[in-house]
Coordinates of C-alpha atoms and ligand atoms in Angstrom, one line a residue:
M1 CA 11.6 -15.9 -7.4
C2 CA 8.3 -17.3 -8.0
G3 CA 6.3 -14.5 -9.5
I4 CA 2.7 -13.2 -8.6
V5 CA -0.3 -11.5 -10.1
G6 CA -3.4 -11.0 -8.9
A7 CA -6.8 -8.7 -10.3
V8 CA -10.1 -7.7 -9.0
A9 CA -12.0 -5.9 -12.2
Q10 CA -15.3 -6.2 -13.6
R11 CA -13.9 -7.6 -16.4
N12 CA -12.8 -11.6 -17.0
V13 CA -9.1 -11.2 -15.4
V14 CA -8.2 -14.2 -16.9
P15 CA -6.2 -12.9 -19.7
I16 CA -5.2 -10.0 -17.6
L17 CA -3.2 -13.0 -15.2
L18 CA -1.8 -14.6 -17.6
E19 CA -0.3 -12.2 -19.4
G20 CA 0.7 -11.1 -15.9
L21 CA 2.6 -14.4 -15.6
Q22 CA 4.6 -14.3 -18.7
R23 CA 5.8 -11.0 -17.9
L24 CA 6.9 -12.2 -14.4
E25 CA 8.4 -15.5 -15.7
Y26 CA 11.8 -14.7 -15.6
R27 CA 11.1 -15.3 -11.6
G28 CA 10.4 -18.7 -12.1
Y29 CA 9.4 -21.5 -14.4
D30 CA 8.9 -24.9 -13.3
S31 CA 5.3 -24.4 -13.1
A32 CA 2.3 -22.5 -12.9
G33 CA -1.1 -21.9 -11.8
L34 CA -3.8 -19.5 -11.3
A35 CA -7.5 -19.2 -9.2
V36 CA -10.7 -17.4 -10.1
V37 CA -14.0 -16.9 -8.5
H38 CA -16.7 -17.9 -10.7
D39 CA -20.7 -18.4 -9.6
G40 CA -19.6 -18.8 -6.0
Q41 CA -16.7 -21.6 -6.6
I42 CA -13.0 -21.1 -7.1
E43 CA -11.9 -22.8 -10.4
R44 CA -8.1 -23.4 -10.7
Q45 CA -5.6 -24.1 -13.2
R46 CA -2.2 -25.7 -12.9
S47 CA 0.0 -26.6 -15.3
T48 CA 3.9 -27.6 -15.1
G49 CA 6.4 -26.0 -17.6
R50 CA 5.8 -22.7 -18.8
V51 CA 2.4 -20.2 -18.6
V52 CA 2.3 -20.9 -22.3
E53 CA 1.1 -24.5 -21.2
L54 CA -1.2 -22.6 -18.5
T55 CA -2.8 -20.5 -20.7
A56 CA -3.6 -23.7 -23.3
K57 CA -5.8 -24.9 -20.3
S58 CA -7.5 -22.0 -19.1
A59 CA -8.8 -20.9 -22.4
N60 CA -12.8 -21.8 -21.1
T61 CA -12.1 -20.0 -17.3
N62 CA -13.3 -16.8 -16.8
G63 CA -13.9 -14.9 -13.6
Q64 CA -13.5 -10.9 -12.2
I65 CA -11.2 -11.7 -9.5
G66 CA -8.3 -14.0 -9.5
I67 CA -4.9 -14.9 -8.5
A68 CA -2.0 -16.4 -10.2
H69 CA 1.6 -17.6 -10.1
T70 CA 4.4 -19.0 -11.9
R71 CA 6.8 -20.9 -9.5
W72 CA 10.7 -21.7 -8.9
A73 CA 10.4 -24.7 -6.8
T74 CA 11.7 -24.6 -3.0
H75 CA 9.5 -27.2 -0.9
G76 CA 8.2 -30.0 -3.2
V77 CA 9.6 -31.0 -6.4
P78 CA 8.0 -28.7 -9.7
S79 CA 4.6 -30.8 -10.5
E80 CA 1.3 -30.0 -11.1
R81 CA -0.1 -31.0 -7.6
N82 CA 3.0 -28.6 -6.2
A83 CA 1.5 -25.2 -8.3
H84 CA 0.0 -22.6 -6.8
P85 CA -2.6 -21.5 -6.0
H86 CA -3.1 -23.9 -3.1
L87 CA -6.5 -24.2 -2.2
S88 CA -8.1 -24.9 1.5
K89 CA -11.1 -26.7 1.0
D90 CA -11.7 -25.4 -2.1
K91 CA -12.8 -22.0 0.2
I92 CA -9.7 -20.9 0.1
A93 CA -7.3 -19.9 -2.6
V94 CA -3.4 -18.3 -2.3
V95 CA -0.4 -17.9 -4.0
H96 CA 2.4 -17.1 -2.5
N97 CA 6.4 -16.3 -3.0
G98 CA 9.0 -16.6 -0.3
I99 CA 9.6 -19.3 2.4
I100 CA 7.4 -20.2 5.3
E101 CA 10.1 -21.6 7.8
N102 CA 7.8 -23.3 10.7
Y103 CA 5.7 -24.9 8.0
E104 CA 6.4 -28.6 9.2
A105 CA 5.7 -27.7 13.3
L106 CA 2.2 -26.1 11.2
R107 CA 1.6 -29.0 9.2
T108 CA 1.4 -31.5 12.0
R109 CA -1.2 -29.2 13.7
L110 CA -3.3 -28.4 11.0
T111 CA -3.0 -32.3 10.0
A112 CA -4.5 -32.9 14.0
A113 CA -7.2 -30.3 13.6
G114 CA -8.0 -32.7 10.3
Y115 CA -6.6 -30.7 7.1
V116 CA -5.7 -33.2 4.1
F117 CA -2.8 -31.8 2.6
T118 CA -2.6 -32.4 -1.0
S119 CA 1.1 -31.3 -1.9
D120 CA 4.4 -30.6 -0.7
T121 CA 5.1 -27.3 -0.1
D122 CA 5.6 -25.0 3.0
T123 CA 2.5 -22.4 1.1
E124 CA -0.2 -25.0 1.7
V125 CA -0.2 -24.4 5.5
I126 CA -1.1 -20.8 4.9
A127 CA -4.3 -21.7 2.9
H128 CA -5.5 -24.3 5.9
L129 CA -4.4 -21.5 8.5
I130 CA -6.4 -18.8 7.2
H131 CA -9.2 -21.2 6.5
T132 CA -9.5 -22.1 10.1
H133 CA -10.0 -18.0 10.4
Y134 CA -12.1 -17.8 7.9
V135 CA -14.7 -20.9 8.9
Q136 CA -15.0 -19.3 12.4
G137 CA -16.9 -16.0 11.0
K138 CA -13.7 -13.8 10.4
T139 CA -13.6 -11.5 7.5
L140 CA -10.8 -12.9 4.6
L141 CA -8.8 -10.0 6.0
A142 CA -9.4 -10.8 9.7
A143 CA -8.3 -14.3 9.2
T144 CA -5.4 -13.5 6.3
Q145 CA -4.1 -11.2 9.1
E146 CA -4.9 -13.6 12.1
S147 CA -2.7 -16.4 10.0
L148 CA 0.1 -14.0 9.3
R149 CA 1.0 -13.7 13.0
E150 CA 1.6 -17.2 13.2
L151 CA 4.2 -17.7 10.0
V152 CA 7.8 -17.4 10.6
G153 CA 9.7 -16.5 7.8
A154 CA 9.4 -14.3 4.3
Y155 CA 6.2 -14.1 2.2
A156 CA 4.5 -12.2 -0.5
I157 CA 0.8 -13.5 -0.6
G158 CA -2.4 -12.9 -2.7
V159 CA -5.8 -14.5 -1.3
I160 CA -9.0 -15.1 -2.5
A161 CA -11.8 -17.0 -1.1
S162 CA -14.9 -19.2 -2.9
D163 CA -17.9 -17.0 -1.1
N164 CA -16.1 -13.7 -1.5
P165 CA -16.1 -12.6 -4.8
D166 CA -15.6 -9.1 -4.4
Q167 CA -12.5 -8.6 -1.9
L168 CA -9.0 -10.2 -3.0
V169 CA -6.4 -9.5 0.3
C170 CA -2.6 -9.5 -0.1
A171 CA 0.2 -9.2 2.2
R172 CA 4.2 -8.6 2.2
R173 CA 7.3 -9.4 4.6
G174 CA 10.4 -10.4 3.0
S175 CA 9.3 -10.9 -0.4
P176 CA 8.0 -7.6 -2.8
L177 CA 4.8 -7.2 -3.9
L178 CA 3.0 -4.1 -5.4
L179 CA -0.7 -2.8 -5.9
G180 CA -1.1 -1.7 -9.0
I181 CA -4.4 0.9 -9.4
G182 CA -6.7 1.0 -12.5
I183 CA -9.7 3.1 -12.8
E184 CA -12.3 1.0 -10.9
E185 CA -10.1 -2.5 -10.8
H186 CA -7.1 -3.0 -9.1
F187 CA -4.1 -5.5 -9.3
I188 CA -1.6 -6.8 -7.2
A189 CA 2.3 -8.4 -8.5
S190 CA 5.9 -9.0 -7.9
D191 CA 7.1 -6.4 -10.1
V192 CA 5.5 -3.8 -12.2
S193 CA 6.6 -5.1 -15.8
A194 CA 3.5 -7.4 -14.9
L195 CA 0.9 -5.0 -14.8
L196 CA 2.1 -2.2 -17.3
P197 CA -0.8 -3.3 -19.9
V198 CA -3.3 -2.5 -17.6
T199 CA -1.6 0.2 -15.5
R200 CA 2.0 2.2 -14.8
R201 CA 0.3 3.8 -11.3
V202 CA 1.8 1.9 -8.3
V203 CA 2.1 1.0 -4.5
Y204 CA 5.1 -0.3 -3.2
L205 CA 4.0 -2.1 -0.4
E206 CA 6.2 -1.8 3.0
E207 CA 7.2 -4.6 5.2
G208 CA 4.2 -6.2 7.0
D209 CA 1.7 -4.5 5.3
V210 CA -1.8 -6.5 4.6
V211 CA -4.3 -5.0 1.8
Q212 CA -7.6 -5.3 1.1
L213 CA -8.4 -5.0 -2.5
E214 CA -12.1 -4.7 -4.3
R215 CA -12.7 -3.1 -7.0
K216 CA -13.2 0.3 -6.2
H217 CA -11.3 0.8 -3.3
Y218 CA -8.6 -0.7 -1.6
Q219 CA -7.2 0.2 2.4
I220 CA -3.8 -1.0 3.4
Y221 CA -3.0 -2.1 7.0
D222 CA 0.3 -1.6 8.6
A223 CA 2.4 -4.3 10.1
Q224 CA 0.3 -3.3 13.6
G225 CA -2.7 -3.7 11.7
K226 CA -3.0 -0.1 11.8
P227 CA -4.6 1.7 8.2
V228 CA -2.2 3.2 6.9
T229 CA -1.6 5.5 3.2
R230 CA 1.3 4.5 0.9
A231 CA 2.1 6.9 -1.7
I232 CA 1.2 6.3 -5.3
V233 CA 4.1 6.7 -7.7
E234 CA 3.9 6.6 -11.8
S235 CA 6.7 3.8 -12.6
E236 CA 8.9 5.1 -15.8
M237 CA 9.3 1.3 -16.3
S238 CA 8.0 1.5 -20.2
N239 CA 6.3 -1.2 -21.8
E240 CA 8.8 -1.4 -24.6
S241 CA 11.4 -1.7 -22.4
V242 CA 10.2 -5.2 -21.3
Q243 CA 9.8 -6.5 -25.1
L244 CA 11.9 -8.3 -27.0
G245 CA 11.6 -5.9 -29.9
Q246 CA 14.1 -7.1 -33.2
Y247 CA 15.9 -9.2 -31.0
R248 CA 15.7 -13.2 -30.1
H249 CA 16.3 -13.5 -26.7
Y250 CA 16.5 -11.0 -23.7
M251 CA 20.1 -11.7 -23.0
Q252 CA 20.6 -10.7 -26.7
K253 CA 18.8 -7.3 -26.3
E254 CA 20.1 -6.7 -23.3
I255 CA 23.6 -6.8 -24.3
H256 CA 23.1 -4.9 -27.1
E257 CA 21.3 -1.9 -24.6
Q258 CA 24.8 -2.1 -22.6
P259 CA 25.8 1.3 -24.4
Q260 CA 22.3 3.2 -23.7
A261 CA 22.4 1.4 -19.6
L262 CA 26.5 2.7 -19.4
A263 CA 25.4 6.1 -20.7
D264 CA 22.3 6.3 -18.8
T265 CA 24.0 5.3 -15.3
L266 CA 26.7 8.0 -15.8
E267 CA 24.7 10.1 -17.2
S268 CA 24.6 12.6 -14.1
V269 CA 28.2 12.4 -14.0
C270 CA 29.3 13.2 -17.7
N271 CA 27.3 16.0 -18.0
S272 CA 29.4 17.6 -14.9
Q273 CA 33.0 18.9 -14.6
S274 CA 33.8 17.5 -11.3
L275 CA 32.7 14.4 -8.9
V276 CA 31.0 15.1 -6.4
P277 CA 30.0 12.5 -3.0
G278 CA 26.6 13.7 -3.3
I279 CA 25.7 11.3 -6.4
F280 CA 25.7 8.4 -3.4
G281 CA 23.1 10.5 -1.1
A282 CA 23.2 13.7 1.2
E283 CA 25.2 12.1 3.8
A284 CA 27.9 10.5 1.4
S285 CA 30.7 12.9 2.2
A286 CA 30.6 12.9 6.4
V287 CA 30.5 8.8 5.7
F288 CA 33.0 8.8 3.3
D289 CA 35.4 11.1 5.7
D290 CA 34.9 8.8 8.2
I291 CA 35.9 5.0 6.8
N292 CA 39.6 3.3 6.2
H293 CA 38.0 0.4 4.8
V294 CA 35.7 -1.0 2.1
L295 CA 33.6 -4.3 2.5
I296 CA 31.8 -5.0 -0.6
L297 CA 28.9 -8.1 -0.1
A298 CA 27.3 -9.9 -2.8
C299 CA 26.6 -12.8 -4.8
G300 CA 27.1 -14.2 -8.3
T301 CA 27.1 -11.9 -11.0
S302 CA 27.0 -8.7 -9.1
Y303 CA 29.8 -10.7 -6.6
H304 CA 32.3 -10.5 -9.8
S305 CA 31.8 -6.9 -10.2
G306 CA 32.9 -6.6 -6.0
L307 CA 35.7 -8.2 -7.2
V308 CA 37.0 -6.3 -9.8
A309 CA 36.3 -3.0 -7.8
R310 CA 38.4 -4.4 -5.2
Y311 CA 41.5 -4.0 -7.6
W312 CA 40.3 -0.3 -8.7
L313 CA 39.7 1.0 -4.7
E314 CA 42.9 -0.4 -3.7
E315 CA 44.8 0.7 -6.6
V316 CA 43.4 4.1 -7.4
A317 CA 41.5 5.2 -4.1
G318 CA 44.0 3.6 -1.6
I319 CA 41.7 2.4 0.6
A320 CA 41.9 -1.6 1.7
C321 CA 38.8 -3.2 0.3
T322 CA 37.2 -6.9 1.3
V323 CA 34.9 -8.3 -1.1
E324 CA 32.5 -11.6 0.5
V325 CA 30.4 -13.4 -0.9
A326 CA 27.2 -12.6 0.6
S327 CA 25.6 -16.0 1.1
E328 CA 29.2 -17.1 3.1
Y329 CA 29.9 -13.9 5.2
R330 CA 27.0 -14.3 7.6
Y331 CA 27.8 -18.0 8.4
R332 CA 31.7 -17.1 9.2
T333 CA 32.9 -14.7 12.2
S334 CA 34.2 -11.9 10.8
V335 CA 35.9 -9.0 12.7
P336 CA 33.8 -5.6 12.4
N337 CA 35.2 -2.4 11.7
P338 CA 33.0 0.3 12.2
K339 CA 34.9 2.4 9.5
S340 CA 34.3 0.1 6.7
L341 CA 31.7 1.1 4.1
V342 CA 29.7 -1.7 3.6
V343 CA 28.4 -2.0 0.0
V344 CA 26.2 -4.6 -1.2
I345 CA 25.8 -5.1 -4.9
S346 CA 22.3 -6.3 -6.8
Q347 CA 20.7 -6.1 -9.6
S348 CA 17.0 -6.6 -8.2
G349 CA 17.9 -5.5 -4.7
E350 CA 15.9 -8.7 -3.3
T351 CA 18.5 -11.4 -3.2
A352 CA 18.0 -12.9 0.1
D353 CA 21.7 -13.9 0.8
T354 CA 22.6 -9.9 -0.1
Q355 CA 20.0 -8.5 2.7
A356 CA 20.7 -11.2 5.2
A357 CA 24.5 -10.3 4.9
L358 CA 23.6 -6.6 5.3
N359 CA 22.0 -7.2 8.0
H360 CA 24.1 -9.1 9.6
A361 CA 26.8 -6.6 8.8
K362 CA 24.5 -3.9 10.9
S363 CA 23.7 -6.4 13.5
L364 CA 27.8 -6.2 14.2
G365 CA 27.5 -2.8 14.6
H366 CA 28.1 -1.6 10.5
T367 CA 26.3 2.2 10.0
H368 CA 28.0 2.6 6.9
T369 CA 26.0 1.6 4.2
L370 CA 25.6 2.1 0.6
A371 CA 23.3 0.2 -2.1
I372 CA 24.7 -0.5 -5.7
C373 CA 21.2 -1.5 -6.9
N374 CA 19.6 -1.7 -10.3
V375 CA 15.4 -1.3 -8.7
A376 CA 15.0 2.2 -6.7
E377 CA 11.7 0.3 -4.9
S378 CA 14.1 -2.5 -3.5
A379 CA 14.7 -3.5 0.0
L380 CA 18.2 -3.3 -0.5
V381 CA 18.2 0.5 -1.7
R382 CA 15.7 0.7 1.1
L383 CA 17.8 -0.5 4.1
C384 CA 21.2 1.5 3.0
K385 CA 22.1 4.8 3.9
L386 CA 23.4 5.8 0.9
R387 CA 22.6 4.5 -2.7
L388 CA 23.6 4.6 -6.5
L389 CA 21.4 3.6 -8.6
T390 CA 22.6 1.8 -11.6
R391 CA 19.9 2.9 -15.1
A392 CA 19.9 -0.4 -16.5
G393 CA 16.6 -0.4 -17.3
P394 CA 14.5 -4.1 -16.6
E395 CA 17.1 -6.8 -17.2
I396 CA 14.9 -9.9 -17.8
G397 CA 17.2 -12.7 -19.2
V398 CA 18.3 -15.1 -16.3
A399 CA 21.7 -14.5 -17.0
S400 CA 22.7 -10.9 -15.8
T401 CA 24.7 -9.0 -18.8
K402 CA 23.9 -5.0 -18.7
A403 CA 23.4 -4.8 -14.7
F404 CA 27.2 -6.2 -14.7
T405 CA 28.5 -3.6 -16.5
T406 CA 26.8 -0.6 -15.2
Q407 CA 27.4 -1.9 -11.8
L408 CA 31.3 -1.6 -12.9
A409 CA 31.1 1.9 -14.1
A410 CA 28.9 2.7 -10.6
L411 CA 31.5 1.0 -8.6
F412 CA 34.5 2.8 -10.8
L413 CA 32.3 6.2 -9.8
L414 CA 33.0 5.0 -6.3
T415 CA 36.6 4.8 -6.9
L416 CA 37.1 8.3 -8.0
V417 CA 35.0 9.4 -5.5
L418 CA 36.8 8.6 -2.9
A419 CA 40.1 8.8 -4.4
K420 CA 39.6 12.5 -4.9
Q421 CA 38.1 12.8 -0.7
R422 CA 41.4 10.7 -0.3
G423 CA 43.5 13.9 -2.1
R424 CA 44.7 10.7 -4.1
L425 CA 43.1 12.7 -7.6
T426 CA 44.5 15.3 -9.0
A427 CA 42.4 17.7 -11.3
A428 CA 43.9 16.7 -14.5
Q429 CA 43.1 12.9 -13.6
E430 CA 39.4 13.6 -12.4
S431 CA 39.1 15.5 -15.7
A432 CA 40.8 12.3 -18.2
H433 CA 38.8 9.8 -16.3
L434 CA 35.3 11.8 -16.8
K435 CA 36.6 12.1 -20.6
D436 CA 37.5 8.2 -20.5
L437 CA 33.5 7.4 -19.0
R438 CA 31.9 9.8 -22.1
H439 CA 33.9 7.4 -24.4
L440 CA 32.5 4.0 -22.6
P441 CA 29.5 3.9 -24.0
T442 CA 31.1 4.4 -27.9
A443 CA 34.2 1.8 -26.6
V444 CA 31.4 -0.9 -25.9
Q445 CA 29.1 -0.4 -29.2
K446 CA 32.4 -0.9 -30.9
V447 CA 33.2 -4.0 -28.7
L448 CA 29.6 -4.8 -30.2
D449 CA 30.5 -5.1 -33.5
L450 CA 32.7 -8.4 -33.0
E451 CA 29.1 -9.9 -32.5
P452 CA 29.7 -11.6 -35.9
I453 CA 33.2 -12.7 -35.3
I454 CA 32.0 -14.6 -32.4
A455 CA 28.9 -15.9 -33.2
K456 CA 31.7 -18.0 -35.7
L457 CA 33.8 -18.8 -33.1
A458 CA 31.1 -19.7 -31.1
E459 CA 30.6 -23.4 -33.2
Q460 CA 33.8 -24.2 -32.2
F461 CA 32.6 -24.6 -28.5
A462 CA 29.1 -26.5 -29.5
N463 CA 30.9 -29.9 -28.8
K464 CA 33.0 -29.4 -25.8
S465 CA 31.8 -30.2 -22.6
N466 CA 34.6 -28.2 -20.4
A467 CA 36.2 -25.3 -20.7
L468 CA 38.8 -22.8 -19.2
F469 CA 38.8 -19.0 -18.7
L470 CA 42.2 -17.2 -18.1
G471 CA 42.1 -13.8 -16.7
R472 CA 45.1 -11.8 -14.9
G473 CA 44.5 -8.5 -12.5
M474 CA 41.5 -7.3 -12.4
H475 CA 40.8 -8.9 -15.7
Y476 CA 40.7 -12.4 -13.5
P477 CA 37.2 -11.6 -12.2
I478 CA 35.7 -11.1 -15.8
A479 CA 37.4 -14.6 -16.9
M480 CA 35.2 -15.6 -13.8
E481 CA 32.2 -13.9 -15.0
G482 CA 33.2 -15.2 -18.6
S483 CA 32.8 -19.0 -17.2
L484 CA 29.9 -18.0 -14.8
K485 CA 27.6 -17.3 -18.3
L486 CA 28.9 -20.1 -19.9
K487 CA 28.0 -22.2 -17.6
E488 CA 24.4 -21.1 -17.0
I489 CA 23.4 -20.4 -20.3
S490 CA 25.0 -23.6 -22.4
Y491 CA 25.6 -26.1 -19.6
I492 CA 29.4 -26.2 -20.3
H493 CA 31.2 -26.8 -17.8
A494 CA 33.9 -24.2 -17.3
E495 CA 35.8 -22.9 -14.2
A496 CA 38.5 -19.6 -14.2
Y497 CA 41.8 -18.9 -12.6
P498 CA 44.0 -16.7 -12.9
A499 CA 46.7 -17.2 -15.5
G500 CA 49.5 -17.7 -13.3
E501 CA 47.9 -20.1 -11.2
L502 CA 47.4 -22.8 -14.0
K503 CA 50.6 -24.7 -13.4
H504 CA 49.5 -25.5 -9.9
G505 CA 47.2 -27.8 -11.2
P506 CA 44.3 -27.0 -13.7
L507 CA 47.3 -27.1 -16.3
A508 CA 46.7 -31.1 -15.8
L509 CA 43.2 -30.6 -17.5
V510 CA 44.5 -29.3 -20.7
D511 CA 44.7 -31.3 -23.8
K512 CA 43.0 -30.7 -27.8
D513 CA 39.5 -31.0 -26.5
M514 CA 40.2 -28.5 -23.5
P515 CA 39.0 -24.8 -25.0
V516 CA 40.9 -22.1 -23.2
I517 CA 39.8 -18.6 -23.1
S518 CA 42.0 -15.7 -22.5
V519 CA 41.1 -12.2 -21.4
A520 CA 44.7 -10.5 -22.8
P521 CA 44.5 -6.8 -22.1
N522 CA 47.3 -5.1 -22.6
D523 CA 47.9 -4.0 -19.0
A524 CA 51.3 -4.7 -17.1
L525 CA 50.5 -8.5 -16.7
L526 CA 50.9 -8.7 -20.5
E527 CA 53.7 -10.4 -20.9
K528 CA 53.7 -13.0 -18.1
L529 CA 50.0 -13.9 -19.5
K530 CA 51.9 -14.5 -22.7
S531 CA 54.1 -16.9 -20.7
N532 CA 51.2 -18.8 -18.8
L533 CA 49.2 -18.8 -22.8
Q534 CA 52.4 -20.8 -23.5
E535 CA 52.1 -23.2 -21.2
V536 CA 48.4 -24.3 -22.4
R537 CA 49.8 -24.1 -26.0
A538 CA 52.7 -26.7 -25.3
R539 CA 50.3 -28.9 -24.1
G540 CA 47.7 -29.2 -27.1
G541 CA 45.1 -27.0 -25.4
E542 CA 43.2 -24.6 -28.0
L543 CA 43.5 -21.3 -27.2
F544 CA 40.9 -18.1 -27.9
V545 CA 42.4 -15.1 -26.9
F546 CA 40.5 -11.6 -26.3
A547 CA 43.5 -9.3 -27.0
D548 CA 43.6 -5.5 -27.1
A549 CA 44.8 -4.2 -30.9
D550 CA 48.1 -3.5 -29.4
S551 CA 48.6 -6.8 -27.4
H552 CA 50.8 -8.0 -30.1
I553 CA 49.5 -11.6 -29.8
T554 CA 50.4 -13.5 -33.0
E555 CA 47.2 -16.0 -34.8
A556 CA 48.9 -19.0 -34.7
E557 CA 47.7 -23.3 -34.8
G558 CA 45.7 -23.7 -31.7
I559 CA 45.6 -20.0 -31.0
H560 CA 42.8 -18.0 -32.0
I561 CA 42.7 -14.2 -31.9
I562 CA 40.2 -11.8 -31.2
H563 CA 41.2 -8.2 -31.3
M564 CA 39.3 -5.7 -29.2
P565 CA 39.0 -2.5 -31.0
E566 CA 40.4 -0.4 -28.3
H567 CA 42.5 -0.4 -24.3
A568 CA 40.3 1.3 -21.9
G569 CA 42.7 1.7 -19.5
L570 CA 41.1 1.4 -16.2
L571 CA 38.0 0.4 -17.5
S572 CA 38.9 -2.1 -19.6
P573 CA 37.3 -4.6 -17.5
I574 CA 33.8 -3.3 -18.8
L575 CA 34.8 -3.4 -22.7
H576 CA 36.4 -7.6 -21.9
T577 CA 33.3 -8.2 -20.4
I578 CA 31.2 -7.9 -24.0
P579 CA 32.4 -10.5 -26.0
L580 CA 32.3 -13.2 -23.5
Q581 CA 28.5 -12.5 -22.7
L582 CA 28.1 -13.0 -27.0
L583 CA 30.4 -16.1 -26.9
S584 CA 28.1 -17.6 -24.3
Y585 CA 25.4 -16.0 -25.8
Y586 CA 26.0 -18.1 -29.2
V587 CA 27.8 -21.2 -27.3
A588 CA 23.9 -21.4 -26.0
L589 CA 22.5 -21.0 -29.7
Q590 CA 24.2 -23.7 -30.7
K591 CA 23.8 -26.5 -27.8
G592 CA 20.0 -24.9 -28.2
T593 CA 19.3 -24.1 -24.5
D594 CA 16.7 -22.0 -23.3
V595 CA 19.2 -18.7 -23.1
D596 CA 16.7 -16.4 -21.0
K597 CA 15.1 -19.0 -19.1
P598 CA 18.1 -21.7 -18.4
R599 CA 17.3 -24.9 -16.4
N600 CA 16.9 -25.0 -12.6
L601 CA 17.8 -21.2 -11.8
A602 CA 15.4 -17.7 -11.4
K603 CA 16.3 -14.1 -11.9
S604 CA 15.8 -13.2 -8.4
V605 CA 17.2 -15.4 -6.0
T606 CA 14.8 -14.0 -2.7
V607 CA 15.4 -17.5 -0.8
E608 CA 18.1 -18.2 1.0
Ligands
M6R701 O1 20.0 -9.5 -8.1 P1 21.2 -9.5 -7.7 O2 22.1 -9.2 -8.0 O3 21.7 -9.8 -6.4 O4 21.3 -11.5 -7.8 C1 22.8 -11.8 -7.6 C2 22.9 -13.6 -8.4 O5 21.3 -14.3 -8.1 C3 23.1 -13.2 -10.0 O6 24.0 -12.4 -10.3 C4 23.1 -14.2 -10.7 O7 24.3 -14.5 -10.4 C5 23.3 -13.9 -12.2 N1 22.4 -15.1 -12.5 C6 24.6 -14.4 -13.0 O8 24.2 -14.4 -14.2

């Protein structure tokens, strides 16, 4: 949510800033801006819309030090006046990701002190605050540190001053920021993908860190202002992994990357003959011995993976499981169970609601915590005792795809490890599950081969305004995920129901204009589901059924059957996700929406 990039170098940094913004655009894309110091002045360019507009405006801008920002609006509408960087008296320029909660009080005070606000943002108070200290003779670093003490909320910031062409100051608390280490040049960015064209050597900043960067030198200060050293790490992210390659959209690329993402996530397990708790961390065995309940906290697509896991955990591991939407959990009075394993699931590891829910769980006395996450250095991973990293690789498309299926794979591993530790998994069952997991990437590839059929099917959705998704049992959350995908990228209103619930209300919506998409694996609930589908057909609803080869549902007028290549037993939710992702993607193409950057959304939701 909002992307920051900054640089201090001997060369013109504007192309570096613009390239970095392009790569961070998934974090927010309603406006963008940059500021550089040139001949003792701050030169600023801003534009609404995409980075490409800013690039066009910045053709004649250059400077050897600069900061840039791509925005997802929180305070103030998306407009040029609200786009970052924000200036104070043309002397200080600031970019910011996060939310300043006490900005109104600060704004009132600064206005009384004579500062004129030119935007509706919370960020502008930071620029003016730094200015008040800077003009009293403090260094840019000291003025920033002094200002940060007054801020309540979350931030990652980059700061430059017109009369200081050599120093860039940055800081983070609650929002991600890292340093890029070049040869006699230094950078800052919200994530490493922004810096891959210039460096792979990065320093992940800790909460409360403030940094003074110069061309040849940088110094990090911790939250107490003490100089500290943080490790430089070589990022493993490859430039290719964030390039589109042969694909039209990142979402399409990421859908197709799922066999590899699953193989990578399962690699260590599939190469061994048995499952060990150690894959979740050194303390996992002791923790798993001490639990009698699993509490899963997550948002959006990650929440849906938790819902599937509940079926697995209760059925296979015999352990009670509750799944809560993270943004709700912390605002209700719940009864803590010290023997719960609190599992947070997140692609980014940055989601503010999930972080807050985890902190709330800890404040209630929960000590057994596990993060299932796709970003190793993220806040959620650091905050948890145990972790399992999904290895989906960077996910750029706002609609989550490969992160979801790899989360499911990780949660299935959790299920098996807990089942084994609780004496509910025989050696024969364990080896059968491992065999299925080894086969999973191949099975997913076979489903991807349905792409042309699904692309054709999508044509029938282009003029629809609504859709219903049905599933039963552990495929109900898959119906929910299918419905979320369709809403997110095609803007078609969609809802998901457990199929047995139809007759309790939603059946009233069914007529010839209501497509009903059904997930119909050959499981214990299939016959019940078939009856539910008849209820739809009898009301003239048009059915699109994703059935297993052996589900024995026959094509007829108003009933379109898409046969899945094989039935995957307990892993079936992973396979049944794929055609729904493809369907949403091709419907969005039909509708001509911006698939990778759907309106009003951003990839990492770092605000509440
Ligand atoms: O990074 P996270 O997994 O914590 O993100 C949670 C949700 O914001 C995310 O899954 C969102 O729902 C996706 N856009 C769905 O495609």
